[in-house]
Tab-separated table of C-alpha atoms in Angstrom:
chain	number	residue	atom	x	y	z
R	1397	TYR	CA	-14.677	-77.969	6.563
R	1398	PHE	CA	-13.708	-79.672	3.244
R	1399	THR	CA	-9.984	-78.965	3.568
R	1400	GLN	CA	-10.174	-80.659	7.014
R	1401	ILE	CA	-11.798	-83.804	5.597
R	1402	LYS	CA	-9.666	-83.917	2.620
R	1403	ASN	CA	-6.253	-83.785	4.720
R	1404	LEU	CA	-7.527	-85.597	7.831
R	1405	TYR	CA	-9.590	-88.384	6.237
R	1406	ALA	CA	-8.358	-88.767	2.814
R	1407	ASN	CA	-7.916	-92.530	3.251
R	1408	ASP	CA	-11.621	-92.844	4.341
R	1409	PHE	CA	-13.050	-91.298	1.596
R	1410	GLU	CA	-12.683	-91.375	-1.937
R	1411	ILE	CA	-12.346	-87.700	-3.105
R	1412	LYS	CA	-12.688	-86.030	-6.608
R	1413	GLU	CA	-12.310	-82.242	-7.147
R	1414	ARG	CA	-13.686	-80.501	-9.906
R	1415	LEU	CA	-13.354	-77.063	-10.722
R	1416	VAL	CA	-16.788	-75.446	-11.869
R	1417	THR	CA	-16.453	-71.952	-13.918
R	1418	TYR	CA	-19.136	-69.781	-15.184
R	1419	LYS	CA	-18.460	-67.432	-18.170
R	1420	ILE	CA	-19.888	-64.117	-17.143
R	1421	SER	CA	-19.863	-61.189	-19.195
R	1422	SER	CA	-21.144	-57.580	-18.452
R	1423	ASN	CA	-23.894	-55.891	-20.669
R	1424	ASP	CA	-22.358	-52.860	-22.683
R	1425	SER	CA	-23.410	-49.876	-20.586
R	1426	LEU	CA	-26.529	-48.014	-22.286
R	1427	SER	CA	-25.504	-44.619	-23.671
R	1428	ILE	CA	-26.412	-41.756	-21.970
R	1429	SER	CA	-28.101	-38.465	-23.641
R	1430	VAL	CA	-29.781	-35.807	-21.621
R	1431	ASP	CA	-31.949	-33.654	-24.147
R	1432	LYS	CA	-32.566	-30.021	-23.269
R	1433	SER	CA	-35.944	-29.727	-21.766
R	1434	PRO	CA	-37.444	-26.556	-20.923
R	1435	GLN	CA	-36.276	-26.801	-17.336
R	1436	ILE	CA	-32.682	-27.350	-18.594
R	1437	ARG	CA	-32.721	-24.477	-21.122
R	1438	GLU	CA	-33.774	-22.507	-18.424
R	1439	LYS	CA	-30.767	-23.417	-16.479
R	1440	LEU	CA	-28.650	-22.728	-19.469
R	1441	ASN	CA	-30.118	-19.616	-19.965
R	1442	GLN	CA	-28.065	-18.568	-16.625
R	1443	PHE	CA	-25.053	-18.258	-18.684
R	1444	LEU	CA	-26.351	-15.656	-20.857
R	1445	SER	CA	-26.666	-11.757	-20.045
R	1446	GLY	CA	-28.302	-11.019	-16.866
R	1447	GLY	CA	-28.246	-14.633	-16.022
R	1448	GLY	CA	-25.536	-14.302	-13.254
R	1449	ARG	CA	-23.405	-17.171	-14.121
R	1450	SER	CA	-20.446	-17.239	-16.317
R	1451	LEU	CA	-18.669	-20.020	-18.624
R	1452	SER	CA	-14.627	-20.037	-18.383
R	1453	ALA	CA	-12.242	-21.498	-20.528
R	1454	SER	CA	-12.159	-24.751	-18.514
R	1455	SER	CA	-16.083	-25.156	-18.595
R	1456	ILE	CA	-15.744	-24.976	-22.320
R	1457	ASN	CA	-12.944	-27.609	-22.596
R	1458	MET	CA	-15.152	-29.637	-20.157
R	1459	TYR	CA	-17.982	-29.582	-22.648
R	1460	LEU	CA	-15.633	-30.368	-25.614
R	1461	ASN	CA	-14.133	-33.481	-23.377
R	1462	CYS	CA	-17.835	-34.622	-22.431
R	1463	PRO	CA	-20.800	-33.011	-22.936
R	1464	LEU	CA	-22.376	-35.178	-20.172
R	1465	GLN	CA	-19.651	-34.087	-17.780
R	1466	PHE	CA	-20.592	-30.310	-18.809
R	1467	TYR	CA	-24.081	-30.671	-17.922
R	1468	LEU	CA	-23.730	-32.825	-14.587
R	1469	SER	CA	-21.089	-30.378	-13.353
R	1470	ILE	CA	-21.498	-26.921	-14.749
R	1471	VAL	CA	-25.401	-26.696	-15.546
R	1472	GLU	CA	-26.284	-28.786	-12.654
R	1473	ASN	CA	-23.545	-27.674	-10.475
R	1474	ILE	CA	-23.138	-30.987	-9.179
R	1475	ALA	CA	-19.788	-31.479	-7.201
R	1476	GLU	CA	-17.963	-34.343	-5.331
R	1477	GLU	CA	-18.371	-34.279	-1.863
R	1478	GLU	CA	-15.007	-32.963	-0.401
R	1479	ASP	CA	-12.694	-35.307	1.437
R	1480	VAL	CA	-10.151	-34.435	4.007
R	1481	SER	CA	-6.934	-35.147	2.361
R	1482	GLU	CA	-3.673	-35.090	4.322
R	1483	THR	CA	-1.408	-34.535	1.600
R	1484	ILE	CA	-1.109	-32.187	-1.517
R	1485	GLU	CA	-2.902	-33.205	-4.563
R	1486	SER	CA	-1.787	-32.173	-7.885
R	1487	ASN	CA	-4.845	-29.280	-8.465
R	1488	MET	CA	-3.764	-27.964	-4.547
R	1489	PHE	CA	-0.355	-27.848	-5.763
R	1490	GLY	CA	-1.038	-25.898	-8.955
R	1491	THR	CA	-3.101	-23.421	-6.689
R	1492	ILE	CA	-0.129	-23.086	-4.072
R	1493	TYR	CA	2.176	-22.664	-7.219
R	1494	HIS	CA	0.005	-19.998	-8.552
R	1495	TYR	CA	-0.325	-18.127	-5.726
R	1496	ILE	CA	3.604	-17.711	-5.066
R	1497	MET	CA	4.367	-16.711	-8.670
R	1498	GLU	CA	1.504	-13.990	-8.428
R	1499	ASN	CA	3.021	-12.647	-5.334
R	1500	ILE	CA	6.609	-12.868	-6.400
R	1501	TYR	CA	5.741	-10.506	-9.503
R	1502	ARG	CA	2.721	-8.560	-8.375
R	1503	PRO	CA	5.009	-5.869	-6.629
R	1504	LEU	CA	7.028	-5.730	-10.093
R	1505	GLU	CA	3.853	-4.959	-12.352
R	1506	GLY	CA	4.554	-2.391	-14.850
R	1507	LYS	CA	8.384	-2.529	-14.371
R	1508	MET	CA	11.298	-3.630	-16.124
R	1509	ILE	CA	12.404	-7.142	-14.977
R	1510	THR	CA	16.287	-7.526	-15.383
R	1511	ALA	CA	18.745	-10.380	-14.528
R	1512	ASP	CA	19.929	-9.094	-11.320
R	1513	ILE	CA	16.149	-8.787	-10.125
R	1514	ILE	CA	15.601	-12.359	-10.764
R	1515	ASP	CA	18.750	-13.250	-9.179
R	1516	LYS	CA	18.036	-11.134	-5.986
R	1517	ILE	CA	14.502	-13.205	-5.556
R	1518	TYR	CA	16.211	-16.497	-6.448
R	1519	LYS	CA	18.913	-16.290	-3.598
R	1520	ASP	CA	16.718	-14.967	-1.193
R	1521	GLU	CA	15.756	-18.394	0.427
R	1522	LYS	CA	14.024	-16.527	3.427
R	1523	TYR	CA	11.588	-14.877	1.224
R	1524	LEU	CA	10.505	-17.609	-0.655
R	1525	THR	CA	9.952	-19.500	2.255
R	1526	GLN	CA	7.683	-17.042	3.394
R	1527	LEU	CA	5.952	-16.883	0.095
R	1528	ILE	CA	5.210	-21.149	0.365
R	1529	GLU	CA	4.445	-21.133	3.963
R	1530	ALA	CA	1.943	-18.024	3.207
R	1531	SER	CA	0.350	-19.905	0.251
R	1532	PHE	CA	-0.100	-22.807	2.316
R	1533	ALA	CA	-1.949	-21.000	4.548
R	1534	VAL	CA	-4.273	-19.299	2.456
R	1535	ASN	CA	-4.924	-22.222	0.129
R	1536	TYR	CA	-4.253	-25.492	1.929
R	1537	PHE	CA	-5.273	-24.685	5.669
R	1538	LYS	CA	-7.455	-22.147	4.738
R	1539	LEU	CA	-6.043	-19.932	7.788
R	1540	GLU	CA	-4.713	-16.571	5.929
R	1541	ASN	CA	-3.717	-15.147	9.399
R	1542	LYS	CA	-2.015	-18.045	10.849
R	1543	VAL	CA	1.191	-18.560	8.748
R	1544	LYS	CA	3.078	-21.408	10.378
R	1545	LYS	CA	6.134	-23.642	9.377
R	1546	LEU	CA	5.693	-26.492	7.362
R	1547	THR	CA	6.266	-29.885	8.788
R	1548	GLY	CA	6.410	-33.611	7.616
R	1549	GLN	CA	4.742	-34.194	3.977
R	1550	ASN	CA	3.652	-30.195	4.082
R	1551	TYR	CA	7.122	-29.338	4.148
R	1552	LEU	CA	8.520	-31.913	1.404
R	1553	ALA	CA	5.718	-30.361	-0.930
R	1554	GLY	CA	7.015	-26.793	0.088
R	1555	GLU	CA	10.408	-27.982	-0.772
R	1556	VAL	CA	9.456	-29.477	-4.179
R	1557	LEU	CA	7.467	-26.045	-4.837
R	1558	ARG	CA	10.806	-24.221	-3.965
R	1559	LYS	CA	12.552	-26.106	-6.758
R	1560	TYR	CA	9.697	-25.424	-9.378
R	1561	ILE	CA	9.582	-21.622	-8.283
R	1562	LYS	CA	13.350	-21.349	-8.965
R	1563	GLN	CA	13.497	-23.171	-12.284
R	1564	THR	CA	10.604	-20.835	-13.236
R	1565	LEU	CA	12.860	-17.853	-12.297
R	1566	THR	CA	15.551	-19.335	-14.262
R	1567	THR	CA	13.638	-19.510	-17.260
R	1568	ASP	CA	12.257	-16.101	-16.722
R	1569	LYS	CA	15.801	-14.985	-16.297
R	1570	LYS	CA	16.616	-15.926	-19.998
R	1571	LEU	CA	14.066	-13.472	-21.237
R	1572	THR	CA	15.362	-10.710	-19.419
R	1573	PRO	CA	14.860	-7.751	-19.850
R	1574	PHE	CA	11.057	-7.905	-19.925
R	1575	ILE	CA	8.278	-5.903	-18.754
R	1576	TYR	CA	6.072	-7.732	-16.415
R	1577	LYS	CA	2.595	-6.430	-17.102
R	1578	GLU	CA	0.159	-8.252	-15.008
R	1579	SER	CA	-0.753	-11.020	-12.732
R	1580	GLU	CA	-4.036	-13.088	-12.503
R	1581	LYS	CA	-5.928	-10.737	-14.688
R	1582	ARG	CA	-9.697	-11.223	-14.666
R	1583	ILE	CA	-11.966	-10.910	-17.816
R	1584	HIS	CA	-15.494	-10.785	-17.593
R	1585	ILE	CA	-17.563	-9.922	-20.407
R	1586	LYS	CA	-20.908	-10.164	-22.129
R	1587	TYR	CA	-19.848	-12.055	-25.222
R	1588	GLU	CA	-22.245	-11.517	-28.267
R	1589	LEU	CA	-22.601	-14.300	-30.776
R	1590	PRO	CA	-23.609	-13.887	-34.533
R	1591	SER	CA	-26.791	-15.485	-33.509
R	1592	GLY	CA	-27.615	-12.543	-31.250
R	1593	LYS	CA	-26.920	-14.306	-27.866
R	1594	GLN	CA	-25.257	-12.887	-25.458
R	1595	VAL	CA	-22.748	-15.248	-23.547
R	1596	SER	CA	-21.334	-14.372	-20.198
R	1597	LEU	CA	-17.494	-15.256	-20.460
R	1598	LYS	CA	-14.913	-14.888	-17.597
R	1599	SER	CA	-11.401	-15.840	-17.890
R	1600	PHE	CA	-8.279	-15.694	-15.518
R	1601	ILE	CA	-4.876	-15.177	-16.871
R	1602	ASP	CA	-2.290	-16.434	-14.788
R	1603	ARG	CA	0.289	-13.858	-16.073
R	1604	ILE	CA	0.866	-11.218	-18.722
R	1605	ASP	CA	4.464	-9.710	-19.948
R	1606	ILE	CA	5.936	-7.896	-22.839
R	1607	VAL	CA	9.258	-9.534	-24.215
R	1608	LYS	CA	11.028	-7.917	-27.333
R	1609	GLY	CA	7.898	-5.989	-28.179
R	1610	ARG	CA	5.488	-8.973	-28.069
R	1611	THR	CA	2.532	-9.180	-25.349
R	1612	ARG	CA	2.815	-12.785	-23.816
R	1613	ILE	CA	-0.361	-14.522	-22.511
R	1614	ILE	CA	0.897	-17.330	-20.084
R	1615	ASP	CA	-0.843	-20.114	-18.602
R	1616	TYR	CA	0.834	-22.125	-15.977
R	1617	LYS	CA	0.053	-25.970	-16.124
R	1618	THR	CA	1.379	-28.327	-13.327
R	1619	GLY	CA	1.335	-31.017	-15.545
R	1620	LYS	CA	2.718	-31.542	-19.142
R	1621	GLY	CA	0.842	-31.561	-22.363
R	1622	GLU	CA	1.009	-30.533	-25.907
R	1623	LEU	CA	2.423	-27.300	-27.274
R	1624	GLY	CA	1.880	-28.105	-31.083
R	1625	PHE	CA	-1.696	-28.594	-32.990
R	1626	ARG	CA	-2.081	-29.392	-36.647
R	1627	LYS	CA	-5.040	-27.294	-37.568
R	1628	LEU	CA	-7.406	-25.167	-35.532
R	1629	GLU	CA	-10.067	-27.528	-35.685
R	1630	ASP	CA	-8.322	-29.795	-33.557
R	1631	LEU	CA	-8.986	-27.587	-30.656
R	1632	PHE	CA	-12.558	-28.053	-30.751
R	1633	ASP	CA	-12.712	-31.690	-31.831
R	1634	LYS	CA	-14.872	-33.558	-29.509
R	1635	ASP	CA	-13.540	-36.984	-31.125
R	1636	MET	CA	-10.280	-36.302	-31.072
R	1637	LYS	CA	-8.270	-38.382	-28.619
R	1638	ASN	CA	-5.447	-36.074	-27.282
R	1639	ARG	CA	-7.133	-32.685	-28.031
R	1640	PRO	CA	-4.756	-29.835	-27.255
R	1641	LYS	CA	-7.093	-28.219	-24.791
R	1642	ALA	CA	-4.624	-26.261	-23.346
R	1643	ILE	CA	-4.035	-24.541	-26.456
R	1644	MET	CA	-7.778	-23.727	-26.760
R	1645	GLN	CA	-7.724	-22.214	-23.406
R	1646	VAL	CA	-4.888	-19.850	-23.875
R	1647	PHE	CA	-5.901	-19.130	-27.366
R	1648	LEU	CA	-9.337	-18.088	-25.994
R	1649	TYR	CA	-7.719	-15.767	-23.381
R	1650	ALA	CA	-5.584	-14.106	-25.938
R	1651	HIS	CA	-9.094	-13.632	-27.841
R	1652	LEU	CA	-11.066	-12.239	-24.814
R	1653	TYR	CA	-7.745	-9.822	-23.894
R	1654	LEU	CA	-7.565	-8.388	-27.413
R	1655	LEU	CA	-11.390	-7.492	-27.049
R	1656	GLU	CA	-9.999	-4.887	-24.337
R	1657	THR	CA	-6.779	-4.254	-25.961
R	1658	PRO	CA	-7.123	-4.693	-29.690
R	1659	ASP	CA	-3.828	-2.855	-30.685
R	1660	GLU	CA	-1.431	-5.309	-28.845
R	1661	LYS	CA	0.604	-8.127	-30.551
R	1662	ILE	CA	-0.303	-11.305	-28.636
R	1663	GLU	CA	1.886	-14.347	-28.358
R	1664	PRO	CA	0.013	-16.984	-26.270
R	1665	GLY	CA	2.036	-19.627	-24.275
R	1666	ILE	CA	2.069	-22.339	-21.668
R	1667	TYR	CA	4.372	-23.160	-18.775
R	1668	TYR	CA	4.204	-26.879	-18.492
R	1669	LEU	CA	6.025	-27.125	-15.006
R	1670	ARG	CA	6.974	-30.608	-15.537
R	1671	GLU	CA	8.616	-29.676	-18.593
R	1672	LEU	CA	10.543	-26.799	-17.237
R	1673	PHE	CA	13.519	-28.683	-16.345
R	1674	GLY	CA	14.230	-29.637	-19.812
R	1675	LYS	CA	17.126	-28.304	-21.773
R	1676	THR	CA	14.990	-27.333	-24.486
R	1677	PHE	CA	11.926	-25.867	-22.733
R	1678	SER	CA	10.004	-23.579	-24.771
R	1679	SER	CA	6.641	-21.994	-23.478
R	1680	CYS	CA	5.568	-21.055	-27.328
R	1681	VAL	CA	2.857	-22.599	-29.158
R	1682	VAL	CA	3.705	-24.188	-32.299
R	1683	HIS	CA	1.775	-24.714	-35.370
R	1684	ASN	CA	2.403	-27.621	-37.589
R	1685	ARG	CA	5.629	-28.389	-35.940
R	1686	ASP	CA	7.564	-25.122	-37.251
R	1687	ARG	CA	5.461	-22.230	-37.078
R	1688	THR	CA	5.711	-20.273	-33.758
R	1689	VAL	CA	2.426	-18.634	-32.985
R	1690	GLU	CA	3.953	-15.107	-32.404
R	1691	ASP	CA	1.062	-12.877	-33.477
R	1692	PHE	CA	-2.336	-14.711	-32.597
R	1693	ASP	CA	-4.100	-12.003	-34.723
R	1694	LYS	CA	-3.251	-14.030	-37.874
R	1695	TYR	CA	-5.359	-17.284	-36.425
R	1696	ARG	CA	-8.035	-15.152	-34.834
R	1697	ASP	CA	-10.899	-14.973	-36.971
R	1698	ASP	CA	-10.383	-18.655	-37.804
R	1699	PHE	CA	-10.510	-19.370	-33.826
R	1700	LYS	CA	-13.368	-17.258	-33.620
R	1701	ASP	CA	-15.685	-18.840	-35.937
R	1702	LEU	CA	-14.884	-22.063	-34.243
R	1703	LEU	CA	-15.396	-20.862	-30.874
R	1704	HIS	CA	-18.934	-19.372	-32.042
R	1705	SER	CA	-19.782	-22.650	-33.313
R	1706	CYS	CA	-19.030	-24.219	-30.012
R	1707	LEU	CA	-21.124	-21.798	-27.959
R	1708	ASP	CA	-24.184	-22.264	-30.412
R	1709	GLU	CA	-23.990	-25.669	-29.861
R	1710	ILE	CA	-24.089	-25.534	-26.250
R	1711	PHE	CA	-27.066	-23.504	-26.202
R	1712	ASP	CA	-28.671	-25.267	-29.312
R	1713	ALA	CA	-32.081	-26.923	-28.008
R	1714	GLU	CA	-31.760	-29.557	-30.363
R	1715	VAL	CA	-28.328	-30.751	-29.338
R	1716	PRO	CA	-28.554	-32.886	-26.417
R	1717	PHE	CA	-25.897	-33.529	-23.905
R	1718	SER	CA	-24.313	-36.672	-24.790
R	1719	GLN	CA	-21.329	-38.951	-23.422
R	1720	THR	CA	-18.045	-38.651	-24.887
R	1721	SER	CA	-16.969	-40.480	-27.677
R	1722	THR	CA	-13.428	-41.110	-26.335
R	1723	SER	CA	-12.211	-42.661	-22.791
R	1724	GLU	CA	-9.554	-39.759	-22.200
R	1725	ALA	CA	-12.249	-37.718	-20.111
R	1726	CYS	CA	-13.374	-40.575	-18.076
R	1727	LEU	CA	-10.072	-41.205	-16.498
R	1728	TRP	CA	-10.813	-38.076	-13.904
R	1729	CYS	CA	-14.413	-37.702	-14.095
R	1730	SER	CA	-16.520	-37.514	-10.914
R	1731	PHE	CA	-19.336	-39.023	-12.967
R	1732	THR	CA	-18.231	-42.253	-14.078
R	1733	ASN	CA	-20.441	-44.410	-11.449
R	1734	ILE	CA	-23.464	-42.683	-13.431
R	1735	CYS	CA	-22.626	-43.225	-16.807
R	1736	ARG	CA	-20.303	-46.399	-16.684
R	1737	LYS	CA	-18.767	-45.803	-19.795
C-alpha cells in the first residue's frame, strides 16, 4: 500500500523514508551438563558384565567427541527418526562398499592372494555388477531376495562404487602375495579394568590379512582423515580439535585382537577411500611423521592405560556428561537443537 502511494501520488504527499534497525544479539547458550543420577548409573551398568549392552570403538569415540552426545545417543539410546531418502548418503555408501569388499574376499579367507587372483576379479565386470546389485538389495532396498538392476541415481552411485572397489583391488595387488585371513571379524568380550569393573566391549574388524609376516588390522573409512599422531595422549584428548579418532579405533581393534591371539605381530592400518587414488597412498599409521607403526605391541601398554582412564571416567559417578569444548562434533550431531552449542 505504501509503495502504491509513493509511486502513484508522489506529487500529492511529502514522503520521507527512514530505515529503522534494531540491534539484536542472542544470549549465549547455557552449557548443559548431566549428572550421573542413580537412574543414569543404572543405565550405565547395562554396559557392564551381565548388563546386556556393549560399548564399541565408535561409541567410545563419541564419548571423546562429546560426552553429552554419548549420553543422549548411547546411554539413553535416542536416535533420529529415519527419513526416506532417494539418494545414497555417505554412511550408506560405506555400508554398501563394506559389504562388497567382504564378499569379494570371503571365499578367499585363509588363502594366499596373488596378483593373478586380483586381476581376475578386477576384470570380471559381470561379477562386480552382481556384487554391487546384491549389496544395494541387502543394505539399501532391504530386499535380500529381490536383487534388481540399478537405475538412475542408484546406477550412478553403483558405478562410483565400482571405481572405488577396483582401486582397492589395485592397491591390494601391490601387496601380493599376501594371506587374506578374515572379513568382518566380531570380537565381544568382558573387559576387566584395574578398578575391578568388567566392561562389555564389542568390535567389528573390517579386514585382517597377513603381509610380509605382519598381521594387518585394517579399517575402511569412506572419507579422509588422519594417519599420523604426535603422541598417544592425542587419541583420547577430548579438547583436541582434530583428534585422530580413526587411529584410536584401529588401535582398540588391535588391542582387543591381541587378547585372543597374543603372539601375532600387529600392524594397524586405515584405508581412507578418498585417498585411494593418490600416487602416494598408504594405509600405514605413522607416529611423529616418520615412524610407521609396524608392531602395535610397542604402543600397547601406554594405549591400554589411556583406554582404562577413559572407561573409568565414563563410569565414574562424579564425572557428569558435559558438552564438548570444541565445535567439531557439533557439525554432524543430531542433538544441536537441544544443546544449541
